[in-house]
mmCIF file of C-alpha atoms in Angstrom:
data_model
loop_
_atom_site.group_PDB
_atom_site.id
_atom_site.type_symbol
_atom_site.label_atom_id
_atom_site.label_comp_id
_atom_site.label_asym_id
_atom_site.label_seq_id
_atom_site.Cartn_x
_atom_site.Cartn_y
_atom_site.Cartn_z
ATOM 1 C CA UNK A 1027 -218.389 -95.466 93.577
ATOM 2 C CA UNK A 1028 -217.027 -96.789 90.345
ATOM 3 C CA UNK A 1029 -214.634 -93.859 90.028
ATOM 4 C CA UNK A 1030 -213.167 -94.571 93.435
ATOM 5 C CA UNK A 1031 -212.836 -98.214 92.604
ATOM 6 C CA UNK A 1032 -211.203 -97.372 89.222
ATOM 7 C CA UNK A 1033 -208.724 -95.105 90.997
ATOM 8 C CA UNK A 1034 -207.903 -97.865 93.477
ATOM 9 C CA UNK A 1035 -207.457 -100.422 90.729
ATOM 10 C CA UNK A 1036 -205.028 -98.133 88.905
ATOM 11 C CA UNK A 1037 -203.035 -97.573 92.094
ATOM 12 C CA UNK A 1038 -203.075 -101.307 92.744
ATOM 13 C CA UNK A 1039 -202.074 -101.955 89.146
ATOM 14 C CA UNK A 1040 -199.185 -99.496 89.437
ATOM 15 C CA UNK A 1041 -198.029 -101.168 92.644
ATOM 16 C CA UNK A 1042 -198.107 -104.553 90.943
ATOM 17 C CA UNK A 1043 -196.119 -103.215 87.962
ATOM 18 C CA UNK A 1044 -193.543 -101.726 90.343
ATOM 19 C CA UNK A 1045 -193.349 -104.992 92.265
ATOM 20 C CA UNK A 1046 -192.910 -106.902 88.982
ATOM 21 C CA UNK A 1047 -190.036 -104.623 87.898
ATOM 22 C CA UNK A 1048 -188.384 -104.953 91.285
ATOM 23 C CA UNK A 1049 -188.746 -108.720 91.114
ATOM 24 C CA UNK A 1050 -187.245 -108.798 87.591
ATOM 25 C CA UNK A 1051 -184.298 -106.658 88.763
ATOM 26 C CA UNK A 1052 -183.667 -109.022 91.676
ATOM 27 C CA UNK A 1053 -183.939 -112.028 89.352
ATOM 28 C CA UNK A 1054 -181.483 -110.404 86.921
ATOM 29 C CA UNK A 1055 -179.006 -109.812 89.748
ATOM 30 C CA UNK A 1056 -179.379 -113.395 90.934
ATOM 31 C CA UNK A 1057 -178.916 -114.639 87.369
ATOM 32 C CA UNK A 1058 -175.599 -112.770 86.993
ATOM 33 C CA UNK A 1059 -174.461 -113.962 90.411
ATOM 34 C CA UNK A 1060 -175.312 -117.533 89.364
ATOM 35 C CA UNK A 1061 -173.376 -117.115 86.073
ATOM 36 C CA UNK A 1062 -170.372 -115.845 88.047
ATOM 37 C CA UNK A 1063 -170.526 -118.801 90.422
ATOM 38 C CA UNK A 1064 -170.832 -121.263 87.539
ATOM 39 C CA UNK A 1065 -167.811 -119.689 85.840
ATOM 40 C CA UNK A 1066 -165.866 -120.031 89.092
ATOM 41 C CA UNK A 1067 -166.858 -123.683 89.382
ATOM 42 C CA UNK A 1068 -165.794 -124.360 85.775
ATOM 43 C CA UNK A 1069 -162.405 -122.679 86.320
ATOM 44 C CA UNK A 1070 -161.879 -124.517 89.607
ATOM 45 C CA UNK A 1071 -162.716 -127.797 87.868
ATOM 46 C CA UNK A 1072 -160.203 -127.084 85.105
ATOM 47 C CA UNK A 1073 -157.523 -126.236 87.674
ATOM 48 C CA UNK A 1074 -158.265 -129.351 89.709
ATOM 49 C CA UNK A 1075 -158.069 -131.618 86.651
ATOM 50 C CA UNK A 1076 -154.736 -130.084 85.610
ATOM 51 C CA UNK A 1077 -153.322 -130.403 89.099
ATOM 52 C CA UNK A 1078 -154.522 -133.998 89.311
ATOM 53 C CA UNK A 1079 -152.891 -134.798 85.959
ATOM 54 C CA UNK A 1080 -149.582 -133.302 87.093
ATOM 55 C CA UNK A 1081 -149.658 -135.100 90.430
ATOM 56 C CA UNK A 1082 -150.491 -138.375 88.732
ATOM 57 C CA UNK A 1083 -147.572 -137.897 86.323
ATOM 58 C CA UNK A 1084 -145.210 -137.225 89.239
ATOM 59 C CA UNK A 1085 -146.392 -140.297 91.114
ATOM 60 C CA UNK A 1086 -146.007 -142.433 88.009
ATOM 61 C CA UNK A 1087 -142.488 -141.127 87.508
ATOM 62 C CA UNK A 1088 -141.565 -141.840 91.137
ATOM 63 C CA UNK A 1089 -142.955 -145.356 90.977
ATOM 64 C CA UNK A 1090 -140.987 -146.080 87.803
ATOM 65 C CA UNK A 1091 -137.722 -145.022 89.460
ATOM 66 C CA UNK A 1092 -138.197 -147.378 92.391
ATOM 67 C CA UNK A 1093 -138.799 -150.502 90.318
ATOM 68 C CA UNK A 1094 -135.300 -151.222 89.073
ATOM 69 C CA UNK A 1095 -135.497 -154.918 89.836
ATOM 70 C CA UNK A 1096 -136.627 -157.334 87.229
ATOM 71 C CA UNK A 1097 -140.126 -158.533 88.027
ATOM 72 C CA UNK A 1098 -140.345 -155.893 90.752
ATOM 73 C CA UNK A 1099 -144.108 -155.453 90.582
ATOM 74 C CA UNK A 1100 -144.705 -157.591 93.685
ATOM 75 C CA UNK A 1101 -146.655 -160.315 91.913
ATOM 76 C CA UNK A 1102 -145.643 -163.945 92.201
ATOM 77 C CA UNK A 1103 -143.983 -165.456 89.152
ATOM 78 C CA UNK A 1104 -142.700 -168.916 88.454
ATOM 79 C CA UNK A 1105 -139.545 -169.164 86.404
ATOM 80 C CA UNK A 1106 -137.140 -171.965 85.755
ATOM 81 C CA UNK A 1107 -134.252 -172.444 83.452
ATOM 82 C CA UNK A 1108 -131.206 -170.617 82.272
ATOM 83 C CA UNK A 1109 -133.045 -167.645 80.777
ATOM 84 C CA UNK A 1110 -134.307 -166.401 84.138
ATOM 85 C CA UNK A 1111 -130.961 -167.063 85.791
ATOM 86 C CA UNK A 1112 -129.184 -165.038 83.077
ATOM 87 C CA UNK A 1113 -131.658 -162.162 83.569
ATOM 88 C CA UNK A 1114 -131.009 -162.166 87.314
ATOM 89 C CA UNK A 1115 -127.218 -162.258 86.867
ATOM 90 C CA UNK A 1116 -127.334 -159.459 84.269
ATOM 91 C CA UNK A 1117 -129.540 -157.338 86.531
ATOM 92 C CA UNK A 1118 -127.184 -157.793 89.475
ATOM 93 C CA UNK A 1119 -124.158 -156.923 87.310
ATOM 94 C CA UNK A 1120 -125.839 -153.730 86.081
ATOM 95 C CA UNK A 1121 -126.667 -152.691 89.641
ATOM 96 C CA UNK A 1122 -123.063 -153.199 90.727
ATOM 97 C CA UNK A 1123 -121.799 -151.182 87.741
ATOM 98 C CA UNK A 1124 -124.195 -148.345 88.582
ATOM 99 C CA UNK A 1125 -123.042 -148.320 92.208
ATOM 100 C CA UNK A 1126 -119.374 -148.281 91.130
ATOM 101 C CA UNK A 1127 -120.097 -145.475 88.662
ATOM 102 C CA UNK A 1128 -121.838 -143.420 91.344
ATOM 103 C CA UNK A 1129 -118.903 -143.880 93.704
ATOM 104 C CA UNK A 1130 -116.424 -142.922 90.979
ATOM 105 C CA UNK A 1131 -118.395 -139.770 90.119
ATOM 106 C CA UNK A 1132 -118.526 -138.857 93.811
ATOM 107 C CA UNK A 1133 -114.736 -139.147 94.089
ATOM 108 C CA UNK A 1134 -114.312 -137.040 90.937
ATOM 109 C CA UNK A 1135 -116.683 -134.363 92.301
ATOM 110 C CA UNK A 1136 -114.730 -134.210 95.562
ATOM 111 C CA UNK A 1137 -111.403 -133.947 93.705
ATOM 112 C CA UNK A 1138 -112.852 -131.198 91.519
ATOM 113 C CA UNK A 1139 -114.048 -129.324 94.609
ATOM 114 C CA UNK A 1140 -110.540 -129.478 96.111
ATOM 115 C CA UNK A 1141 -109.049 -128.287 92.815
ATOM 116 C CA UNK A 1142 -111.510 -125.377 92.600
ATOM 117 C CA UNK A 1143 -110.812 -124.396 96.217
ATOM 118 C CA UNK A 1144 -107.057 -124.260 95.508
ATOM 119 C CA UNK A 1145 -107.698 -122.205 92.361
ATOM 120 C CA UNK A 1146 -109.908 -119.796 94.307
ATOM 121 C CA UNK A 1147 -107.246 -119.423 97.004
ATOM 122 C CA UNK A 1148 -104.569 -118.587 94.394
ATOM 123 C CA UNK A 1149 -106.840 -116.037 92.722
ATOM 124 C CA UNK A 1150 -107.630 -114.418 96.075
ATOM 125 C CA UNK A 1151 -103.891 -114.082 96.757
ATOM 126 C CA UNK A 1152 -103.369 -112.505 93.317
ATOM 127 C CA UNK A 1153 -106.243 -110.079 93.975
ATOM 128 C CA UNK A 1154 -104.712 -109.049 97.306
ATOM 129 C CA UNK A 1155 -101.317 -108.459 95.664
ATOM 130 C CA UNK A 1156 -102.934 -106.408 92.901
ATOM 131 C CA UNK A 1157 -104.851 -104.351 95.488
ATOM 132 C CA UNK A 1158 -101.568 -103.537 97.265
ATOM 133 C CA UNK A 1159 -100.023 -102.540 93.929
ATOM 134 C CA UNK A 1160 -103.070 -100.376 93.148
ATOM 135 C CA UNK A 1161 -102.632 -98.508 96.436
ATOM 136 C CA UNK A 1162 -98.969 -97.785 95.595
ATOM 137 C CA UNK A 1163 -99.967 -96.815 92.041
ATOM 138 C CA UNK A 1164 -102.675 -94.446 93.299
ATOM 139 C CA UNK A 1165 -100.193 -92.779 95.690
ATOM 140 C CA UNK A 1166 -97.628 -92.385 92.893
ATOM 141 C CA UNK A 1167 -100.286 -91.008 90.560
ATOM 142 C CA UNK A 1168 -101.373 -88.483 93.177
ATOM 143 C CA UNK A 1169 -97.742 -87.422 93.743
ATOM 144 C CA UNK A 1170 -97.339 -87.028 89.991
ATOM 145 C CA UNK A 1171 -100.479 -84.849 89.843
ATOM 146 C CA UNK A 1172 -99.010 -82.617 92.575
ATOM 147 C CA UNK A 1173 -95.706 -82.445 90.682
ATOM 148 C CA UNK A 1174 -97.557 -81.663 87.451
ATOM 149 C CA UNK A 1175 -99.471 -78.724 88.961
ATOM 150 C CA UNK A 1176 -96.297 -77.430 90.680
ATOM 151 C CA UNK A 1177 -94.360 -77.621 87.407
ATOM 152 C CA UNK A 1178 -97.158 -75.815 85.613
ATOM 153 C CA UNK A 1179 -97.206 -73.014 88.198
ATOM 154 C CA UNK A 1180 -93.417 -72.669 88.121
ATOM 155 C CA UNK A 1181 -93.424 -72.931 84.316
ATOM 156 C CA UNK A 1182 -90.890 -75.712 84.214
ATOM 157 C CA UNK A 1183 -90.696 -79.221 82.825
ATOM 158 C CA UNK A 1184 -92.070 -82.114 84.899
ATOM 159 C CA UNK A 1185 -89.410 -84.155 86.670
ATOM 160 C CA UNK A 1186 -90.872 -87.593 85.825
ATOM 161 C CA UNK A 1187 -93.382 -89.184 83.496
ATOM 162 C CA UNK A 1188 -96.904 -90.087 84.489
ATOM 163 C CA UNK A 1189 -96.959 -93.545 86.126
ATOM 164 C CA UNK A 1190 -98.658 -96.304 84.168
ATOM 165 C CA UNK A 1191 -100.457 -99.258 85.696
ATOM 166 C CA UNK A 1192 -98.654 -101.749 83.482
ATOM 167 C CA UNK A 1193 -95.307 -100.613 84.948
ATOM 168 C CA UNK A 1194 -96.389 -102.039 88.320
ATOM 169 C CA UNK A 1195 -96.591 -105.561 86.856
ATOM 170 C CA UNK A 1196 -100.148 -106.469 87.820
ATOM 171 C CA UNK A 1197 -100.712 -110.194 87.901
ATOM 172 C CA UNK A 1198 -103.423 -111.706 85.743
ATOM 173 C CA UNK A 1199 -106.009 -113.890 87.461
ATOM 174 C CA UNK A 1200 -105.803 -117.584 86.696
ATOM 175 C CA UNK A 1201 -108.449 -119.094 84.439
ATOM 176 C CA UNK A 1202 -110.930 -121.533 85.904
ATOM 177 C CA UNK A 1203 -109.595 -125.097 85.663
ATOM 178 C CA UNK A 1204 -111.155 -127.067 82.848
ATOM 179 C CA UNK A 1205 -112.994 -130.312 83.370
ATOM 180 C CA UNK A 1206 -111.512 -133.377 81.794
ATOM 181 C CA UNK A 1207 -113.410 -134.844 78.839
ATOM 182 C CA UNK A 1208 -114.155 -138.116 80.639
ATOM 183 C CA UNK A 1209 -115.461 -136.156 83.660
ATOM 184 C CA UNK A 1210 -117.891 -134.332 81.367
ATOM 185 C CA UNK A 1211 -119.181 -137.603 79.958
ATOM 186 C CA UNK A 1212 -119.492 -139.137 83.434
ATOM 187 C CA UNK A 1213 -121.336 -136.127 84.803
ATOM 188 C CA UNK A 1214 -123.759 -136.246 81.865
ATOM 189 C CA UNK A 1215 -124.380 -139.950 82.444
ATOM 190 C CA UNK A 1216 -124.546 -139.424 86.198
ATOM 191 C CA UNK A 1217 -127.246 -136.789 85.917
ATOM 192 C CA UNK A 1218 -129.445 -139.251 84.076
ATOM 193 C CA UNK A 1219 -129.018 -142.088 86.593
ATOM 194 C CA UNK A 1220 -128.948 -140.016 89.818
#
């Protein structure tokens, strides 16, 4: 009787050991899954904080651009005297100067665009003329090649020299028009205020 019971206890003991190992394996798998999830949460948190910082910086920058008026924070203020009046007059003068500067830069940009369009049109015409000259040059060069081979076969001197591209007077493309020095300064200032 005892031997049977000892055999059963060993079988039961072995089953418990196997169950314990299986449980430890499952726990180990869950532990690694949990570590992976925690790492994902940490990375997502870092990304979210960075994105929030960038968005906050953009919003701050936008709000600073809008508030060009003196005392433009929306809160009530009580001012009297010449100092406030001078600030208001100066602010209005600066706004008018900025508007005039923007308009002047716009006119200069439009004039520059017209100038560049005319330059492009002239260069296109020159390209077309050069293409026509290249076609004539290629035909003359081919005729010369035929003459060269014929002269070689007949063992005689060639009748004319090899044509050269420079003899066809190719036109040189015009250089891009330069900006004026004051336009450069205005465009630099305009990019800061626009």
